[in-house]
mmCIF file of C-alpha atoms in Angstrom:
data_model
loop_
_atom_site.group_PDB
_atom_site.id
_atom_site.type_symbol
_atom_site.label_atom_id
_atom_site.label_comp_id
_atom_site.label_asym_id
_atom_site.label_seq_id
_atom_site.Cartn_x
_atom_site.Cartn_y
_atom_site.Cartn_z
ATOM 1 C CA MET A 1 26.159 39.114 -0.120
ATOM 2 C CA MET A 2 24.240 35.267 0.057
ATOM 3 C CA VAL A 3 22.758 34.222 3.686
ATOM 4 C CA SER A 4 22.752 30.991 4.646
ATOM 5 C CA ALA A 5 20.084 29.674 6.307
ATOM 6 C CA SER A 6 21.481 28.079 8.985
ATOM 7 C CA ASP A 7 23.011 32.056 9.632
ATOM 8 C CA LYS A 8 19.500 33.482 9.250
ATOM 9 C CA ARG A 9 18.852 30.796 12.188
ATOM 10 C CA ALA A 10 22.025 31.911 13.819
ATOM 11 C CA ARG A 11 20.163 35.365 13.815
ATOM 12 C CA ARG A 12 17.545 34.841 14.819
ATOM 13 C CA ASN A 13 18.376 32.622 17.407
ATOM 14 C CA GLY A 14 20.420 35.968 19.052
ATOM 15 C CA ARG A 15 17.348 38.511 18.435
ATOM 16 C CA MET A 16 16.024 35.437 20.670
ATOM 17 C CA ALA A 17 18.467 35.417 23.199
ATOM 18 C CA SER A 18 18.556 39.170 23.821
ATOM 19 C CA LEU A 19 14.871 39.185 24.039
ATOM 20 C CA LEU A 20 14.243 36.114 26.201
ATOM 21 C CA PHE A 21 13.476 38.195 29.510
ATOM 22 C CA GLY A 22 10.430 39.228 28.447
ATOM 23 C CA ALA A 23 9.487 35.988 26.922
ATOM 24 C CA VAL A 24 10.126 34.296 29.684
ATOM 25 C CA LEU A 25 7.863 36.947 31.133
ATOM 26 C CA ALA A 26 5.517 36.599 28.865
ATOM 27 C CA LEU A 27 4.988 32.367 28.229
ATOM 28 C CA GLY A 28 4.982 32.691 32.202
ATOM 29 C CA ALA A 29 1.943 34.581 31.999
ATOM 30 C CA ALA A 30 0.356 32.352 28.902
ATOM 31 C CA PHE A 31 0.477 29.249 31.068
ATOM 32 C CA PRO A 32 0.266 30.864 34.810
ATOM 33 C CA GLY A 33 2.080 28.416 37.575
ATOM 34 C CA LYS A 34 4.493 27.122 34.394
ATOM 35 C CA ALA A 35 6.605 29.339 33.324
ATOM 36 C CA LEU A 36 8.690 28.090 30.482
ATOM 37 C CA ALA A 37 12.523 29.738 32.178
ATOM 38 C CA ASP A 38 15.327 28.120 29.904
ATOM 39 C CA ARG A 39 16.038 25.375 33.235
ATOM 40 C CA SER A 40 12.859 24.266 32.711
ATOM 41 C CA PHE A 41 12.638 23.852 29.612
ATOM 42 C CA GLU A 42 16.214 22.720 29.617
ATOM 43 C CA ARG A 43 15.114 19.865 32.093
ATOM 44 C CA TRP A 44 12.366 18.868 29.686
ATOM 45 C CA VAL A 45 14.804 18.228 26.981
ATOM 46 C CA ALA A 46 17.084 16.740 29.367
ATOM 47 C CA SER A 47 13.790 14.075 30.607
ATOM 48 C CA PHE A 48 12.292 13.350 26.836
ATOM 49 C CA TRP A 49 15.836 11.918 26.007
ATOM 50 C CA PRO A 50 14.870 7.900 27.206
ATOM 51 C CA THR A 51 11.783 8.102 24.984
ATOM 52 C CA ALA A 52 13.572 9.526 21.747
ATOM 53 C CA HIS A 53 16.410 7.116 22.459
ATOM 54 C CA ALA A 54 13.541 3.881 23.154
ATOM 55 C CA ALA A 55 12.551 5.425 19.276
ATOM 56 C CA GLY A 56 16.139 4.801 18.195
ATOM 57 C CA VAL A 57 17.085 8.710 18.465
ATOM 58 C CA SER A 58 20.850 8.289 18.431
ATOM 59 C CA ARG A 59 22.549 10.838 21.650
ATOM 60 C CA ALA A 60 24.125 12.564 18.623
ATOM 61 C CA THR A 61 21.103 13.768 16.629
ATOM 62 C CA TYR A 62 19.413 14.546 20.138
ATOM 63 C CA ASP A 63 22.363 16.612 21.185
ATOM 64 C CA ALA A 64 22.714 18.313 17.745
ATOM 65 C CA ALA A 65 19.036 18.952 17.335
ATOM 66 C CA LEU A 66 18.021 20.062 20.570
ATOM 67 C CA SER A 67 20.848 21.444 22.823
ATOM 68 C CA GLY A 68 20.662 24.852 23.551
ATOM 69 C CA LEU A 69 17.855 25.261 22.456
ATOM 70 C CA THR A 70 15.166 27.451 23.981
ATOM 71 C CA PRO A 71 10.929 27.795 24.155
ATOM 72 C CA ASP A 72 9.585 29.122 20.529
ATOM 73 C CA ALA A 73 7.733 32.338 21.740
ATOM 74 C CA ASP A 74 5.723 32.628 18.400
ATOM 75 C CA THR A 75 4.834 29.134 18.698
ATOM 76 C CA ILE A 76 3.471 29.404 22.198
ATOM 77 C CA ARG A 77 1.716 32.833 20.749
ATOM 78 C CA LEU A 78 -0.257 30.979 17.958
ATOM 79 C CA MET A 79 -0.768 27.960 19.635
ATOM 80 C CA GLU A 80 -2.633 30.386 22.293
ATOM 81 C CA LYS A 81 -4.200 33.033 19.913
ATOM 82 C CA GLN A 82 -8.598 32.441 19.681
ATOM 83 C CA SER A 83 -9.084 34.643 16.941
ATOM 84 C CA GLU A 84 -12.701 35.920 16.799
ATOM 85 C CA PHE A 85 -12.395 37.282 13.554
ATOM 86 C CA VAL A 86 -13.886 34.289 10.777
ATOM 87 C CA LYS A 87 -13.052 35.301 6.938
ATOM 88 C CA PRO A 88 -16.134 35.524 4.708
ATOM 89 C CA ILE A 89 -15.075 31.898 1.767
ATOM 90 C CA TRP A 90 -14.921 35.136 -0.496
ATOM 91 C CA ASP A 91 -12.421 36.576 1.380
ATOM 92 C CA TYR A 92 -10.490 33.786 1.808
ATOM 93 C CA LEU A 93 -10.372 32.814 -2.305
ATOM 94 C CA GLY A 94 -9.818 36.057 -3.397
ATOM 95 C CA SER A 95 -6.636 36.215 -1.853
ATOM 96 C CA ALA A 96 -6.288 31.832 -2.199
ATOM 97 C CA VAL A 97 -7.043 32.308 -6.167
ATOM 98 C CA SER A 98 -5.664 35.570 -6.799
ATOM 99 C CA ASP A 99 -5.049 36.377 -10.695
ATOM 100 C CA THR A 100 -1.345 36.929 -9.872
ATOM 101 C CA ARG A 101 -1.313 32.872 -8.004
ATOM 102 C CA VAL A 102 -2.866 31.603 -11.314
ATOM 103 C CA GLU A 103 -0.619 33.274 -13.310
ATOM 104 C CA THR A 104 2.396 31.917 -11.166
ATOM 105 C CA GLY A 105 0.676 28.482 -11.026
ATOM 106 C CA ARG A 106 0.617 28.441 -15.146
ATOM 107 C CA GLN A 107 4.045 29.357 -15.308
ATOM 108 C CA MET A 108 5.255 26.864 -12.857
ATOM 109 C CA LEU A 109 3.007 24.701 -14.793
ATOM 110 C CA LYS A 110 6.006 25.147 -17.385
ATOM 111 C CA ASP A 111 8.792 25.384 -15.608
ATOM 112 C CA TYR A 112 7.897 21.690 -14.256
ATOM 113 C CA ALA A 113 6.113 20.256 -16.926
ATOM 114 C CA GLU A 114 8.218 17.358 -17.691
ATOM 115 C CA VAL A 115 8.379 16.771 -13.727
ATOM 116 C CA LEU A 116 4.636 16.999 -14.096
ATOM 117 C CA SER A 117 3.820 14.989 -16.639
ATOM 118 C CA ARG A 118 5.699 12.714 -14.971
ATOM 119 C CA ILE A 119 4.601 12.540 -11.659
ATOM 120 C CA GLU A 120 0.818 12.834 -13.162
ATOM 121 C CA ARG A 121 1.847 9.411 -15.188
ATOM 122 C CA ARG A 122 3.131 7.650 -11.665
ATOM 123 C CA PHE A 123 0.311 8.446 -9.379
ATOM 124 C CA GLY A 124 -2.646 9.105 -11.596
ATOM 125 C CA VAL A 125 -2.918 12.815 -9.286
ATOM 126 C CA ASP A 126 -4.139 15.569 -11.828
ATOM 127 C CA LYS A 127 -1.138 17.569 -12.136
ATOM 128 C CA GLU A 128 -3.414 20.899 -11.649
ATOM 129 C CA VAL A 129 -3.851 19.526 -8.535
ATOM 130 C CA VAL A 130 -0.681 19.187 -7.386
ATOM 131 C CA LEU A 131 -0.018 22.954 -8.280
ATOM 132 C CA ALA A 132 -2.405 24.205 -6.848
ATOM 133 C CA VAL A 133 -1.724 22.644 -2.783
ATOM 134 C CA TRP A 134 1.870 23.712 -3.522
ATOM 135 C CA GLY A 135 0.383 27.421 -4.641
ATOM 136 C CA MET A 136 -1.843 26.864 -1.017
ATOM 137 C CA GLU A 137 0.576 25.935 0.840
ATOM 138 C CA THR A 138 3.542 27.666 0.679
ATOM 139 C CA ASN A 139 2.593 30.016 -2.568
ATOM 140 C CA TYR A 140 4.828 27.860 -4.743
ATOM 141 C CA GLY A 141 8.089 27.674 -2.271
ATOM 142 C CA SER A 142 8.322 30.694 -1.728
ATOM 143 C CA PHE A 143 6.628 30.934 1.731
ATOM 144 C CA LYS A 144 7.806 28.128 3.629
ATOM 145 C CA GLY A 145 7.918 29.193 7.241
ATOM 146 C CA GLU A 146 10.537 30.556 9.480
ATOM 147 C CA HIS A 147 10.844 28.189 12.033
ATOM 148 C CA TYR A 148 13.187 25.710 13.177
ATOM 149 C CA VAL A 149 10.784 22.638 13.286
ATOM 150 C CA VAL A 150 12.776 20.868 15.899
ATOM 151 C CA ARG A 151 11.970 23.652 18.297
ATOM 152 C CA ALA A 152 8.622 24.384 17.606
ATOM 153 C CA LEU A 153 7.817 20.846 17.638
ATOM 154 C CA ALA A 154 9.944 20.887 20.780
ATOM 155 C CA THR A 155 8.215 23.949 22.452
ATOM 156 C CA LEU A 156 4.727 22.185 21.746
ATOM 157 C CA ALA A 157 5.701 18.766 23.011
ATOM 158 C CA TYR A 158 6.793 20.702 26.861
ATOM 159 C CA ALA A 159 4.141 23.378 26.654
ATOM 160 C CA ALA A 160 1.025 22.279 24.371
ATOM 161 C CA PRO A 161 -2.183 22.060 27.153
ATOM 162 C CA ARG A 162 -3.029 19.528 25.112
ATOM 163 C CA ARG A 163 -2.032 16.221 22.266
ATOM 164 C CA GLN A 164 1.252 16.304 23.983
ATOM 165 C CA SER A 165 1.654 12.890 23.028
ATOM 166 C CA PHE A 166 0.795 13.945 19.503
ATOM 167 C CA TRP A 167 3.455 16.277 19.552
ATOM 168 C CA GLN A 168 5.623 14.226 21.385
ATOM 169 C CA GLN A 169 5.572 11.652 18.128
ATOM 170 C CA GLU A 170 6.249 14.345 15.753
ATOM 171 C CA LEU A 171 9.084 15.272 17.354
ATOM 172 C CA VAL A 172 10.706 12.144 17.485
ATOM 173 C CA THR A 173 10.083 11.103 13.621
ATOM 174 C CA ALA A 174 11.154 14.831 12.578
ATOM 175 C CA LEU A 175 14.549 13.511 14.902
ATOM 176 C CA LEU A 176 14.775 10.780 12.902
ATOM 177 C CA ILE A 177 14.180 12.097 9.421
ATOM 178 C CA ILE A 178 17.363 14.331 10.388
ATOM 179 C CA GLN A 179 18.659 11.112 11.565
ATOM 180 C CA ALA A 180 18.638 9.279 8.482
ATOM 181 C CA GLY A 181 19.772 12.022 6.178
ATOM 182 C CA HIS A 182 16.991 13.396 4.100
ATOM 183 C CA VAL A 183 17.289 16.665 5.276
ATOM 184 C CA ARG A 184 20.144 19.068 7.132
ATOM 185 C CA PRO A 185 18.604 20.303 10.216
ATOM 186 C CA ALA A 186 19.933 24.143 8.763
ATOM 187 C CA ASP A 187 17.120 23.772 6.263
ATOM 188 C CA MET A 188 14.560 21.303 8.086
ATOM 189 C CA GLU A 189 12.317 25.416 8.386
ATOM 190 C CA GLY A 190 8.454 24.941 8.697
ATOM 191 C CA SER A 191 5.525 26.383 10.510
ATOM 192 C CA TRP A 192 5.211 27.439 13.878
ATOM 193 C CA ALA A 193 3.264 24.078 13.799
ATOM 194 C CA GLY A 194 5.998 22.554 12.767
ATOM 195 C CA ALA A 195 4.483 21.569 9.284
ATOM 196 C CA MET A 196 7.578 21.156 6.820
ATOM 197 C CA GLY A 197 8.411 22.385 3.515
ATOM 198 C CA HIS A 198 6.900 23.183 -0.123
ATOM 199 C CA THR A 199 3.846 21.490 0.787
ATOM 200 C CA GLN A 200 3.809 21.428 4.082
ATOM 201 C CA PHE A 201 3.770 17.703 5.770
ATOM 202 C CA MET A 202 3.968 17.333 9.232
ATOM 203 C CA PRO A 203 6.729 14.848 10.156
ATOM 204 C CA THR A 204 4.165 11.931 10.411
ATOM 205 C CA SER A 205 2.515 12.629 7.297
ATOM 206 C CA TRP A 206 6.096 13.071 5.597
ATOM 207 C CA LYS A 207 7.396 9.251 7.567
ATOM 208 C CA ARG A 208 4.024 7.708 5.607
ATOM 209 C CA PHE A 209 3.465 9.683 2.186
ATOM 210 C CA SER A 210 6.435 11.039 1.939
ATOM 211 C CA ALA A 211 8.114 10.218 -2.192
ATOM 212 C CA ASP A 212 11.638 10.132 -3.907
ATOM 213 C CA TYR A 213 11.086 11.826 -7.719
ATOM 214 C CA ASP A 214 14.611 11.499 -8.586
ATOM 215 C CA GLY A 215 15.169 7.883 -6.442
ATOM 216 C CA ASP A 216 18.319 9.640 -4.751
ATOM 217 C CA GLY A 217 17.576 8.121 -1.243
ATOM 218 C CA ARG A 218 16.576 10.852 0.091
ATOM 219 C CA HIS A 219 12.961 12.578 0.383
ATOM 220 C CA ASP A 220 13.405 16.482 0.438
ATOM 221 C CA ILE A 221 10.538 18.145 0.409
ATOM 222 C CA TRP A 222 12.319 20.874 1.760
ATOM 223 C CA THR A 223 14.731 22.309 -1.033
ATOM 224 C CA ASN A 224 13.910 19.833 -3.992
ATOM 225 C CA VAL A 225 10.807 20.535 -5.307
ATOM 226 C CA PRO A 226 10.032 17.684 -7.823
ATOM 227 C CA ASP A 227 10.079 15.330 -4.384
ATOM 228 C CA ALA A 228 7.149 17.732 -2.413
ATOM 229 C CA LEU A 229 5.230 17.693 -5.726
ATOM 230 C CA ALA A 230 5.245 14.030 -6.158
ATOM 231 C CA SER A 231 4.965 13.881 -2.256
ATOM 232 C CA THR A 232 1.527 15.661 -2.365
ATOM 233 C CA ALA A 233 0.696 12.880 -5.850
ATOM 234 C CA ASN A 234 1.155 10.012 -3.471
ATOM 235 C CA TYR A 235 -0.529 11.443 -0.056
ATOM 236 C CA LEU A 236 -3.472 11.841 -1.905
ATOM 237 C CA LYS A 237 -3.913 8.640 -4.028
ATOM 238 C CA GLN A 238 -3.297 7.272 -0.539
ATOM 239 C CA HIS A 239 -6.230 8.870 0.891
ATOM 240 C CA GLY A 240 -8.610 7.961 -2.710
ATOM 241 C CA TRP A 241 -8.378 10.307 -5.471
ATOM 242 C CA VAL A 242 -9.981 8.433 -8.063
ATOM 243 C CA SER A 243 -7.661 8.980 -11.354
ATOM 244 C CA GLY A 244 -9.195 10.983 -14.659
ATOM 245 C CA LYS A 245 -12.337 12.859 -12.291
ATOM 246 C CA THR A 246 -12.916 16.296 -11.202
ATOM 247 C CA TRP A 247 -13.465 17.326 -7.782
ATOM 248 C CA GLY A 248 -17.155 19.294 -8.111
ATOM 249 C CA TYR A 249 -18.915 21.635 -10.101
ATOM 250 C CA GLU A 250 -20.528 24.995 -9.444
ATOM 251 C CA VAL A 251 -24.312 24.585 -10.124
ATOM 252 C CA THR A 252 -27.252 26.564 -10.189
ATOM 253 C CA LEU A 253 -30.432 25.404 -7.841
ATOM 254 C CA PRO A 254 -34.036 25.749 -9.264
ATOM 255 C CA ARG A 255 -36.697 27.473 -8.144
ATOM 256 C CA GLY A 256 -38.266 25.524 -5.010
ATOM 257 C CA PHE A 257 -35.018 23.282 -4.252
ATOM 258 C CA ASN A 258 -35.383 21.094 -1.417
ATOM 259 C CA TYR A 259 -32.637 22.790 0.908
ATOM 260 C CA GLY A 260 -32.919 19.424 2.912
ATOM 261 C CA LEU A 261 -31.187 17.782 0.655
ATOM 262 C CA ALA A 262 -27.967 20.267 1.387
ATOM 263 C CA ASP A 263 -27.540 18.905 4.452
ATOM 264 C CA GLY A 264 -24.068 17.706 3.771
ATOM 265 C CA GLU A 265 -25.123 13.944 4.643
ATOM 266 C CA THR A 266 -27.095 13.341 1.257
ATOM 267 C CA THR A 267 -24.759 11.669 -1.954
ATOM 268 C CA LEU A 268 -26.641 11.684 -5.171
ATOM 269 C CA SER A 269 -25.796 10.641 -9.033
ATOM 270 C CA LEU A 270 -25.381 13.904 -10.555
ATOM 271 C CA ALA A 271 -28.240 11.980 -12.754
ATOM 272 C CA GLU A 272 -30.601 12.641 -9.441
ATOM 273 C CA TRP A 273 -29.261 15.756 -8.589
ATOM 274 C CA ALA A 274 -30.091 17.128 -12.105
ATOM 275 C CA ARG A 275 -33.879 15.353 -11.570
ATOM 276 C CA HIS A 276 -33.805 17.925 -8.796
ATOM 277 C CA GLY A 277 -33.613 20.399 -11.043
ATOM 278 C CA VAL A 278 -29.826 21.010 -10.496
ATOM 279 C CA THR A 279 -27.894 21.714 -13.422
ATOM 280 C CA ARG A 280 -24.121 23.137 -14.531
ATOM 281 C CA THR A 281 -23.649 26.635 -14.255
ATOM 282 C CA GLY A 282 -23.266 27.752 -17.750
ATOM 283 C CA GLY A 283 -25.696 25.382 -19.303
ATOM 284 C CA ARG A 284 -22.989 22.851 -19.564
ATOM 285 C CA SER A 285 -23.927 18.558 -19.150
ATOM 286 C CA PHE A 286 -22.202 16.559 -16.774
ATOM 287 C CA PRO A 287 -19.863 14.229 -18.027
ATOM 288 C CA ARG A 288 -20.437 11.520 -16.018
ATOM 289 C CA PRO A 289 -23.833 11.148 -14.634
ATOM 290 C CA ASP A 290 -23.360 8.258 -12.545
ATOM 291 C CA ASP A 291 -20.546 9.827 -10.263
ATOM 292 C CA ARG A 292 -22.405 10.519 -7.063
ATOM 293 C CA ALA A 293 -21.872 14.014 -5.598
ATOM 294 C CA GLU A 294 -22.928 16.124 -2.381
ATOM 295 C CA LEU A 295 -24.289 19.543 -2.432
ATOM 296 C CA ILE A 296 -22.278 22.293 -0.551
ATOM 297 C CA LEU A 297 -23.364 25.911 -0.109
ATOM 298 C CA PRO A 298 -20.833 28.007 1.736
ATOM 299 C CA ALA A 299 -22.385 31.005 1.891
ATOM 300 C CA GLY A 300 -26.243 29.614 2.124
ATOM 301 C CA ALA A 301 -28.923 30.193 -0.528
ATOM 302 C CA ASN A 302 -27.553 33.270 -2.246
ATOM 303 C CA GLY A 303 -24.271 32.704 -3.128
ATOM 304 C CA PRO A 304 -22.298 29.720 -5.080
ATOM 305 C CA ALA A 305 -23.268 25.756 -5.019
ATOM 306 C CA PHE A 306 -21.479 23.199 -5.280
ATOM 307 C CA LEU A 307 -21.762 19.516 -6.137
ATOM 308 C CA MET A 308 -19.128 17.868 -4.839
ATOM 309 C CA LEU A 309 -16.827 14.337 -5.581
ATOM 310 C CA LYS A 310 -15.307 12.121 -4.053
ATOM 311 C CA ASN A 311 -12.124 13.827 -4.580
ATOM 312 C CA PHE A 312 -13.071 17.137 -2.999
ATOM 313 C CA PHE A 313 -13.390 15.185 -0.270
ATOM 314 C CA VAL A 314 -9.757 13.787 -0.659
ATOM 315 C CA ILE A 315 -8.453 17.240 -1.263
ATOM 316 C CA LYS A 316 -10.006 17.731 2.629
ATOM 317 C CA ARG A 317 -7.736 14.843 3.883
ATOM 318 C CA TYR A 318 -4.467 17.553 3.518
ATOM 319 C CA ASN A 319 -7.219 20.411 4.934
ATOM 320 C CA ASN A 320 -10.348 19.629 6.891
ATOM 321 C CA ALA A 321 -12.019 23.101 5.994
ATOM 322 C CA ASN A 322 -14.489 22.875 2.745
ATOM 323 C CA ALA A 323 -13.572 26.106 2.250
ATOM 324 C CA TYR A 324 -9.589 25.097 1.318
ATOM 325 C CA ALA A 325 -10.647 21.819 -0.767
ATOM 326 C CA LEU A 326 -12.481 24.728 -3.069
ATOM 327 C CA ALA A 327 -10.041 26.813 -2.799
ATOM 328 C CA VAL A 328 -7.442 23.483 -4.107
ATOM 329 C CA GLY A 329 -9.809 22.916 -6.834
ATOM 330 C CA HIS A 330 -10.959 25.887 -8.439
ATOM 331 C CA LEU A 331 -6.868 27.437 -8.667
ATOM 332 C CA ALA A 332 -6.912 23.660 -9.903
ATOM 333 C CA ASP A 333 -8.768 24.435 -12.561
ATOM 334 C CA ARG A 334 -8.311 28.241 -13.313
ATOM 335 C CA ILE A 335 -4.381 26.765 -13.452
ATOM 336 C CA ARG A 336 -5.367 24.604 -16.214
ATOM 337 C CA GLY A 337 -7.636 28.018 -18.259
ATOM 338 C CA GLY A 338 -11.335 27.977 -16.249
ATOM 339 C CA GLU A 339 -12.890 30.955 -15.837
ATOM 340 C CA PRO A 340 -13.747 32.207 -12.376
ATOM 341 C CA LEU A 341 -17.207 31.093 -10.810
ATOM 342 C CA ARG A 342 -19.968 32.639 -11.600
ATOM 343 C CA THR A 343 -22.845 33.413 -8.649
ATOM 344 C CA ALA A 344 -21.997 36.034 -7.156
ATOM 345 C CA TRP A 345 -20.922 35.821 -3.382
ATOM 346 C CA PRO A 346 -23.555 37.406 -0.914
ATOM 347 C CA LEU A 347 -20.961 40.255 0.758
ATOM 348 C CA ASN A 348 -24.157 41.194 3.311
ATOM 349 C CA ALA A 349 -24.261 37.210 4.789
ATOM 350 C CA LEU A 350 -21.275 37.499 6.993
ATOM 351 C CA PRO A 351 -20.529 33.779 9.098
ATOM 352 C CA LEU A 352 -20.249 33.438 11.922
ATOM 353 C CA SER A 353 -17.481 33.681 14.792
ATOM 354 C CA ARG A 354 -17.060 30.403 17.242
ATOM 355 C CA GLU A 355 -18.577 32.880 20.230
ATOM 356 C CA GLN A 356 -21.128 33.646 18.382
ATOM 357 C CA THR A 357 -21.841 30.275 17.187
ATOM 358 C CA VAL A 358 -22.186 29.041 20.561
ATOM 359 C CA ASP A 359 -25.055 31.776 21.172
ATOM 360 C CA LEU A 360 -26.868 30.612 18.468
ATOM 361 C CA GLN A 361 -26.960 27.077 19.545
ATOM 362 C CA ASN A 362 -28.028 28.641 22.709
ATOM 363 C CA LEU A 363 -31.151 30.049 21.084
ATOM 364 C CA LEU A 364 -31.418 27.745 18.975
ATOM 365 C CA ASN A 365 -32.022 25.199 22.070
ATOM 366 C CA ARG A 366 -34.078 27.464 24.170
ATOM 367 C CA ARG A 367 -36.905 28.108 21.742
ATOM 368 C CA GLY A 368 -36.894 23.844 20.867
ATOM 369 C CA PHE A 369 -34.677 23.738 17.660
ATOM 370 C CA SER A 370 -32.888 21.314 19.416
ATOM 371 C CA VAL A 371 -29.291 21.161 18.412
ATOM 372 C CA GLY A 372 -27.480 19.348 20.997
ATOM 373 C CA GLU A 373 -24.722 20.685 23.124
ATOM 374 C CA ALA A 374 -23.474 24.158 22.316
ATOM 375 C CA ASP A 375 -20.042 23.840 20.880
ATOM 376 C CA GLY A 376 -19.409 26.620 18.678
ATOM 377 C CA MET A 377 -19.125 23.891 15.525
ATOM 378 C CA VAL A 378 -21.513 24.091 12.771
ATOM 379 C CA GLY A 379 -22.577 19.955 12.268
ATOM 380 C CA PRO A 380 -25.303 17.767 10.521
ATOM 381 C CA ALA A 381 -27.273 18.939 14.079
ATOM 382 C CA THR A 382 -27.017 22.351 13.609
ATOM 383 C CA ARG A 383 -27.768 22.570 10.138
ATOM 384 C CA ARG A 384 -31.209 20.851 10.712
ATOM 385 C CA GLY A 385 -31.932 23.399 13.687
ATOM 386 C CA ILE A 386 -31.238 25.851 11.393
ATOM 387 C CA MET A 387 -33.063 24.732 8.591
ATOM 388 C CA ALA A 388 -36.401 24.140 11.268
ATOM 389 C CA TYR A 389 -36.464 27.098 12.732
ATOM 390 C CA GLN A 390 -35.828 28.974 9.288
ATOM 391 C CA ARG A 391 -38.883 26.929 7.948
ATOM 392 C CA ALA A 392 -41.384 27.757 11.186
ATOM 393 C CA VAL A 393 -40.110 31.496 10.557
ATOM 394 C CA GLY A 394 -40.500 31.636 6.754
ATOM 395 C CA LEU A 395 -36.995 32.228 5.546
ATOM 396 C CA VAL A 396 -34.959 29.650 2.689
ATOM 397 C CA PRO A 397 -34.394 27.069 4.911
ATOM 398 C CA ASP A 398 -30.046 26.089 3.751
ATOM 399 C CA GLY A 399 -28.628 25.957 7.212
ATOM 400 C CA TYR A 400 -26.910 28.587 6.831
ATOM 401 C CA ALA A 401 -24.958 29.852 10.014
ATOM 402 C CA SER A 402 -25.006 33.446 9.364
ATOM 403 C CA VAL A 403 -25.015 37.254 11.466
ATOM 404 C CA ILE A 404 -28.161 37.686 9.548
ATOM 405 C CA LEU A 405 -29.808 34.396 10.963
ATOM 406 C CA LEU A 406 -27.971 35.420 14.446
ATOM 407 C CA GLN A 407 -30.287 39.305 14.166
ATOM 408 C CA ALA A 408 -33.247 37.742 12.924
ATOM 409 C CA ILE A 409 -32.889 35.176 15.994
ATOM 410 C CA ARG A 410 -32.315 37.395 18.560
ATOM 411 C CA SER A 411 -35.004 40.157 17.287
ATOM 412 C CA ASP A 412 -37.934 37.378 17.414
ATOM 413 C CA GLY A 413 -37.496 36.188 21.524
#
């Protein structure tokens, strides 16, 4: 028997109600002095009505979307989670660009051939890149999230310790989307943080970048695949996608390479990189030598190296992580028939957790290799400090923050 989305949600809400007492206790522990009991949440929902109304939300929409809701305990749990484990990029890419995902992407390329060709012509974004974003975000729509987006955003707008104005704006926008008839509340499912639909737009991103592929007046990224794919292409185009160009190249660095050029700030033409001895893997030439690129070493000098073009950084506007953008670009290449990466990953060069990065930064500062504030983030200043330390002790100055490096600096004190 088929079960509707609304029936599924009713069952989930029923299970939540039966576990409410335990959930309230858990939430109270997560926020000392601010227990999220139903009554306090109800008072917040009532107090937020003037804000929503001032933005154009009707009373009928507000009540239909928010009446009877309880806080989403899963949203609170995930918001507060601070994992110390950092997945190495080779593990991340192994799952993100798995053989199964590549094969499914190639099948989707056939299944949606006409739609994707029209989208590519309209927006100038490679159809394989659009598919790769879909594959990365929801595994081609197989898992779009199981949270009622309004409930998740209301929970964050009420309880998040930071950025409450951001969550409130997202909540209001979600209510306006429902009010305009673009999606039924029963279909507005997404992630614990409110990312929605096949390609996981936040409500304000939907407002700015969603597209109506079929001209029916709705921008339905939840149940209409063509609308979702067109919206993704429009998002990338509006953020500066350069038509007819790729995202980057896997490259080989020469012996004695100047790793100071891999500082996250140096951008050279491909012809200039070639003069520094940088070549494409497999002996192929760069098709457009005037294109400018930045060198990225995701796992240091002993792993794959990449020259990243502007489109790589456009992909990062979707998710601001090098690993994500690399996965999208590589998955797109594999979908169109490209080969796996040629250079092996250094499996022993594990990345640092945020806590370990703070430790490394403090150690570098104490030894005179200034990196600024120890904030747990590896930015340009930290990379420069790492490279200065590596040069001082005779290591390859690649600026890569690894467990091996941390162990070395701990032991030399």
